Every structure is written in structure tokens, then in C-alpha cells.
PDB file of C-alpha atoms in Angstrom:
ATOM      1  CA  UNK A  11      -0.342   5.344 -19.350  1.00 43.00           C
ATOM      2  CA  UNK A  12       0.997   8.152 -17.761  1.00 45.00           C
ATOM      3  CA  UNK A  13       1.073   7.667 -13.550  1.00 50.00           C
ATOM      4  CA  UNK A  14       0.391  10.811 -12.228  1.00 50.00           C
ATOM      5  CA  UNK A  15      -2.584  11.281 -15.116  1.00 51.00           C
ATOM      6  CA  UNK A  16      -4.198   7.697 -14.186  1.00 47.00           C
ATOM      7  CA  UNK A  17      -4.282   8.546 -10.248  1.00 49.00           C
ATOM      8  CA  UNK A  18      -6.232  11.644 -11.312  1.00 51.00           C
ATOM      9  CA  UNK A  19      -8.898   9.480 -13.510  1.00 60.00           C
ATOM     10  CA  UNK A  20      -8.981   6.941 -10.331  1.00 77.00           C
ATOM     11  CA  UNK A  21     -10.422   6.532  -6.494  1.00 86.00           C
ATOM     12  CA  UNK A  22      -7.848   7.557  -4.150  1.00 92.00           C
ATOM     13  CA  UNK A  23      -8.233   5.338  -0.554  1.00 96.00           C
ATOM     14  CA  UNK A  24      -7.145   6.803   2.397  1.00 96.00           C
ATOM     15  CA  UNK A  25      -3.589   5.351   3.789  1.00 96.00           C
ATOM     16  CA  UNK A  26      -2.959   5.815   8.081  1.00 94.00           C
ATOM     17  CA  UNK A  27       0.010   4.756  10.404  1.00 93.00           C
ATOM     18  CA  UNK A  28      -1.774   3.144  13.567  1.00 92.00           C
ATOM     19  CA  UNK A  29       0.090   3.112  16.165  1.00 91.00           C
ATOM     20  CA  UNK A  30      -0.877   0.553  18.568  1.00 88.00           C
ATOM     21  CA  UNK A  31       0.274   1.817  21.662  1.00 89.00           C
ATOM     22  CA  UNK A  32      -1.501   4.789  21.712  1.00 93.00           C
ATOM     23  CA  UNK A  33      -4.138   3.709  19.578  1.00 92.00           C
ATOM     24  CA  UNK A  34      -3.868   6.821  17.150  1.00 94.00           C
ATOM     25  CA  UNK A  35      -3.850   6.826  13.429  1.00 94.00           C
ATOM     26  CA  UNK A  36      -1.646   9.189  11.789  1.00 92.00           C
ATOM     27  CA  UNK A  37      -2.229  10.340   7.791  1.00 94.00           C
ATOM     28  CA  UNK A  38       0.264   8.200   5.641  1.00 93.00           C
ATOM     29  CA  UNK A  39      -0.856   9.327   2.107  1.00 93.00           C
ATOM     30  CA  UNK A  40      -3.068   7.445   0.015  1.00 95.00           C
ATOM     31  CA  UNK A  41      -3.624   4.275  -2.240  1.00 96.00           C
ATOM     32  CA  UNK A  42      -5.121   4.018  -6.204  1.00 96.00           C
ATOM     33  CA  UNK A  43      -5.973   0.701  -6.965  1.00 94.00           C
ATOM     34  CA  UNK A  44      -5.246  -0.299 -10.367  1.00 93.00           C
ATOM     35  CA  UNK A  45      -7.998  -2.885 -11.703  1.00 91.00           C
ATOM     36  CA  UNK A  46      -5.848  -3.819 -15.040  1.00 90.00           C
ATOM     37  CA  UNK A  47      -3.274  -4.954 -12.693  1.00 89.00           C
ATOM     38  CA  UNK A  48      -5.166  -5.886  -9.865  1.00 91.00           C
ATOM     39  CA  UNK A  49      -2.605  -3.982  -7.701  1.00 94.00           C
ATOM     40  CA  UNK A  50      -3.066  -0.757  -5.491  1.00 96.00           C
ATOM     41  CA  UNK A  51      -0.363   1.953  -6.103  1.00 95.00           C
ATOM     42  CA  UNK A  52       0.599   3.408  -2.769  1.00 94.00           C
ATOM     43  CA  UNK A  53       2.026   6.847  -1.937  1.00 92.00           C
ATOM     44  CA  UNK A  54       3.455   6.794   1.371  1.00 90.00           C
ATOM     45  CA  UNK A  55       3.833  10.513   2.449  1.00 88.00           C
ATOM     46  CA  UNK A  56       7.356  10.363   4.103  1.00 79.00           C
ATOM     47  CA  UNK A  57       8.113   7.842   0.993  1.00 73.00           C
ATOM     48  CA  UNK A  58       6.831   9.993  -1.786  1.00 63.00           C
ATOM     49  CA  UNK A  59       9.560  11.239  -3.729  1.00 71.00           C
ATOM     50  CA  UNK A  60      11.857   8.220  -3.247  1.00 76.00           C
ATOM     51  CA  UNK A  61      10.460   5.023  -4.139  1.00 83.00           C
ATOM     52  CA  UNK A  62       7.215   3.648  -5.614  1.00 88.00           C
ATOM     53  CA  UNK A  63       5.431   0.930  -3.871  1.00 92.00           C
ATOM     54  CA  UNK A  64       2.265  -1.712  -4.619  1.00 95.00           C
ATOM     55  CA  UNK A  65       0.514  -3.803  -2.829  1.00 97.00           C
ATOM     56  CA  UNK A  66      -0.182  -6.868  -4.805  1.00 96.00           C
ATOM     57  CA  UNK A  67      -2.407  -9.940  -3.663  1.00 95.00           C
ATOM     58  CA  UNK A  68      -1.030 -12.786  -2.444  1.00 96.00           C
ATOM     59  CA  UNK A  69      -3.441 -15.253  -1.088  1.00 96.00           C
ATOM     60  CA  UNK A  70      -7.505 -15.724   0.122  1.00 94.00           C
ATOM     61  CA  UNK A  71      -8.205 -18.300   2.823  1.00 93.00           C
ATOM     62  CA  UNK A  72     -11.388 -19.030   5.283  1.00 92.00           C
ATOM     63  CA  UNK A  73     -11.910 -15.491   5.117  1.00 88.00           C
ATOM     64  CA  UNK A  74      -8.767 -13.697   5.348  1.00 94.00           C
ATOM     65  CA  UNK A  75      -6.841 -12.654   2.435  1.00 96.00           C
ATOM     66  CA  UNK A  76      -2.942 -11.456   2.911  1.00 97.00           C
ATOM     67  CA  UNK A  77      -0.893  -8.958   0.210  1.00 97.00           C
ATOM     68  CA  UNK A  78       2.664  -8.461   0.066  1.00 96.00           C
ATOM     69  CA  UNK A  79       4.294  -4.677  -0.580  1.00 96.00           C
ATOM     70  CA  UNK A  80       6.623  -4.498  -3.260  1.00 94.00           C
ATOM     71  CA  UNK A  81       8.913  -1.476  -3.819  1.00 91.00           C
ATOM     72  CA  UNK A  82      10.232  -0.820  -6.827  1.00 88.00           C
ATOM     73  CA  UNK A  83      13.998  -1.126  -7.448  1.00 79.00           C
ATOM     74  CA  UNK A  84      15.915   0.739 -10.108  1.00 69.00           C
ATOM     75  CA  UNK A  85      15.548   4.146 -11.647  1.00 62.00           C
ATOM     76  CA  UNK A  86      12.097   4.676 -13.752  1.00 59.00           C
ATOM     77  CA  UNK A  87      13.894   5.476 -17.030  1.00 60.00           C
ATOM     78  CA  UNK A  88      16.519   2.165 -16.323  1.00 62.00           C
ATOM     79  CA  UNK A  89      15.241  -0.994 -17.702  1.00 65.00           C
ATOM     80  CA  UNK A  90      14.582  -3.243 -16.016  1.00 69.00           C
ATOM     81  CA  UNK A  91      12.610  -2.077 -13.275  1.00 75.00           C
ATOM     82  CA  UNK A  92      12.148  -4.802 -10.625  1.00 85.00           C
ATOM     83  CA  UNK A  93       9.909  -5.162  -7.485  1.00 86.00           C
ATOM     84  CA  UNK A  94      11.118  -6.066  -4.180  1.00 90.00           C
ATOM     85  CA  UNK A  95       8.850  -7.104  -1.092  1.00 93.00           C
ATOM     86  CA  UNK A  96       9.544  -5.255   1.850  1.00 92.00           C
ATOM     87  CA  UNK A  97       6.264  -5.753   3.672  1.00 93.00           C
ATOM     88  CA  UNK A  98       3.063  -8.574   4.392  1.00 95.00           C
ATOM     89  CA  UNK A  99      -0.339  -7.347   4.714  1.00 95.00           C
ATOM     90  CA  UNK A 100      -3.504  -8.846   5.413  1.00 96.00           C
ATOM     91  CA  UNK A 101      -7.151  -8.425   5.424  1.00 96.00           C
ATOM     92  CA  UNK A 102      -9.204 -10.263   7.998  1.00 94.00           C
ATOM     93  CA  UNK A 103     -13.349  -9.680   9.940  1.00 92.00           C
ATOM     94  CA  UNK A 104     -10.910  -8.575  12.310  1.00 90.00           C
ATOM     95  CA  UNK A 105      -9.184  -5.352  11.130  1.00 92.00           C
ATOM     96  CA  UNK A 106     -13.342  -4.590   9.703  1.00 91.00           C
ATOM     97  CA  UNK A 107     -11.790  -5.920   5.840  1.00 86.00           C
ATOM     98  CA  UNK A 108      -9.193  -2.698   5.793  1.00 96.00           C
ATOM     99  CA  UNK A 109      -5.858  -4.230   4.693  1.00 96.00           C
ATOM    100  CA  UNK A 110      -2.961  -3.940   7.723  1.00 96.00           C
ATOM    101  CA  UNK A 111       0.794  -3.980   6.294  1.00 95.00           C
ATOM    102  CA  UNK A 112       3.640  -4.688   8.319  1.00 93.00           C
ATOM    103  CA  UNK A 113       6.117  -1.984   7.010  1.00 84.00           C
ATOM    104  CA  UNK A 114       8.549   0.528   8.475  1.00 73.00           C
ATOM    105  CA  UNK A 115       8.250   0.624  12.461  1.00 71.00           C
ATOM    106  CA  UNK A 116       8.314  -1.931  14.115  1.00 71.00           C
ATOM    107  CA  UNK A 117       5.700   0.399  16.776  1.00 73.00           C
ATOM    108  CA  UNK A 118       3.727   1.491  13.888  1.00 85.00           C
ATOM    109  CA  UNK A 119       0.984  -0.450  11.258  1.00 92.00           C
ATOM    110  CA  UNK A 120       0.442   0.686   7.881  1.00 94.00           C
ATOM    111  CA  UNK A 121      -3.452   0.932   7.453  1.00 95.00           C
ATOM    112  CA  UNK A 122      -4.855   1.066   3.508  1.00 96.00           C
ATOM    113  CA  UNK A 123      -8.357   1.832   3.827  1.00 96.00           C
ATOM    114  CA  UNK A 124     -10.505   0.284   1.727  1.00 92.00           C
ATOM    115  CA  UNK A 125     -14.006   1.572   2.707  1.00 73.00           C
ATOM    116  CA  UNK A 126     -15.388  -2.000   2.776  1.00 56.00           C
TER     117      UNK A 126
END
């Protein structure tokens, strides 16, 4: 299925850069998540026309369930198309169930939220 046409057919959730020394959030673009897949696709603002990235699930414990970021390597019409992780998230009670990725700046957060 065509990207750009799915995102259109499905719920976009909001993406923010907190930064935790000031405490602001800062707009970072916006997630689809992909039920099929059970993936959400992210467009990062500053990343938009360079890469593609998903955050995939990677594990549920007491509570607190953590994701990994995958990027995808190699050009869209070049088979094959790989994913690499370059970033851990996780959802906890703690960040109210919104998913918090370690990606980019080391002074900033990645926030996807989920409206949970």
C-alpha cells in the first residue's frame, strides 16, 4: 500500500522533543501506527525527507513496556531495505503511558504521544 495514501486513511499521534532542562516540549512531527504491523511510522520533522523511522515493540514487563527505533537503511527503490536501531523507548505509569525514546540529543527526549 502506498505510504503517503495509508497515513491519510490513519490516526496521526502527536510527536514532541522534551527537553528536560527547561521542561519545554517542542513539535517533532507526528506518528501513524500501523496495526498490520504492529509498528508506528514516525515522521520526525527535522528527519522528514531523509530517512524513515518505526518504532517497533520490544518487550512488556510489571507494567512497563520498552520499543526500540529502527531507521531504515538503503534507498526505497534498492532491495533490500533493512532496519537499523538507533534509539530505546519505553512506556511506563511514570511518563502517564506516552512512549519516551532516547534519540538524537543527548539534552533532548523524543515524546510519541499516544493519548492513553
Amino acid at each position: 500500500m502506498n505510504a503517503i495514501k495509508y497515513m491519510n486513511e490513519k490516526k496521526e499521534y502527536p510527536l514532541g522533543w522534551y527537553d528536560p532542562r527547561s521542561g519545554e516540549i517542542f513539535h517533532a512531527g507526528f506518528a501513524v501506527y500501523n496495526e498490520d504491523r504492529g509498528d508506528y511510522f514516525l515522521k520526525i520533522a527535522e528527519e522528514a525527507d531523509k530517512r524513515q523511522f518505526y518504532l517497533k515493540l520490544s518487550g512488556h514487563q510489571d507494567g512497563n513496556t520498552s520499543y526500540r527505533l529502527e531507521m531504515v537503511t538503503g534507498a526505497f527503490h534498492q532491495k533490500p531495505m533493512t532496519r537499523m536501531v538507533v534509539g530505546q523507548g519505553e512506556s511506563t505509569p511514570y511518563t502517564n503511558n506516552n512512549i519516551h525514546i532516547n534519540y538524537g540529543s543527548k539534552y533532548k527526549i523524543l515524546i510519541l504521544f499516544t493519548g492513553v
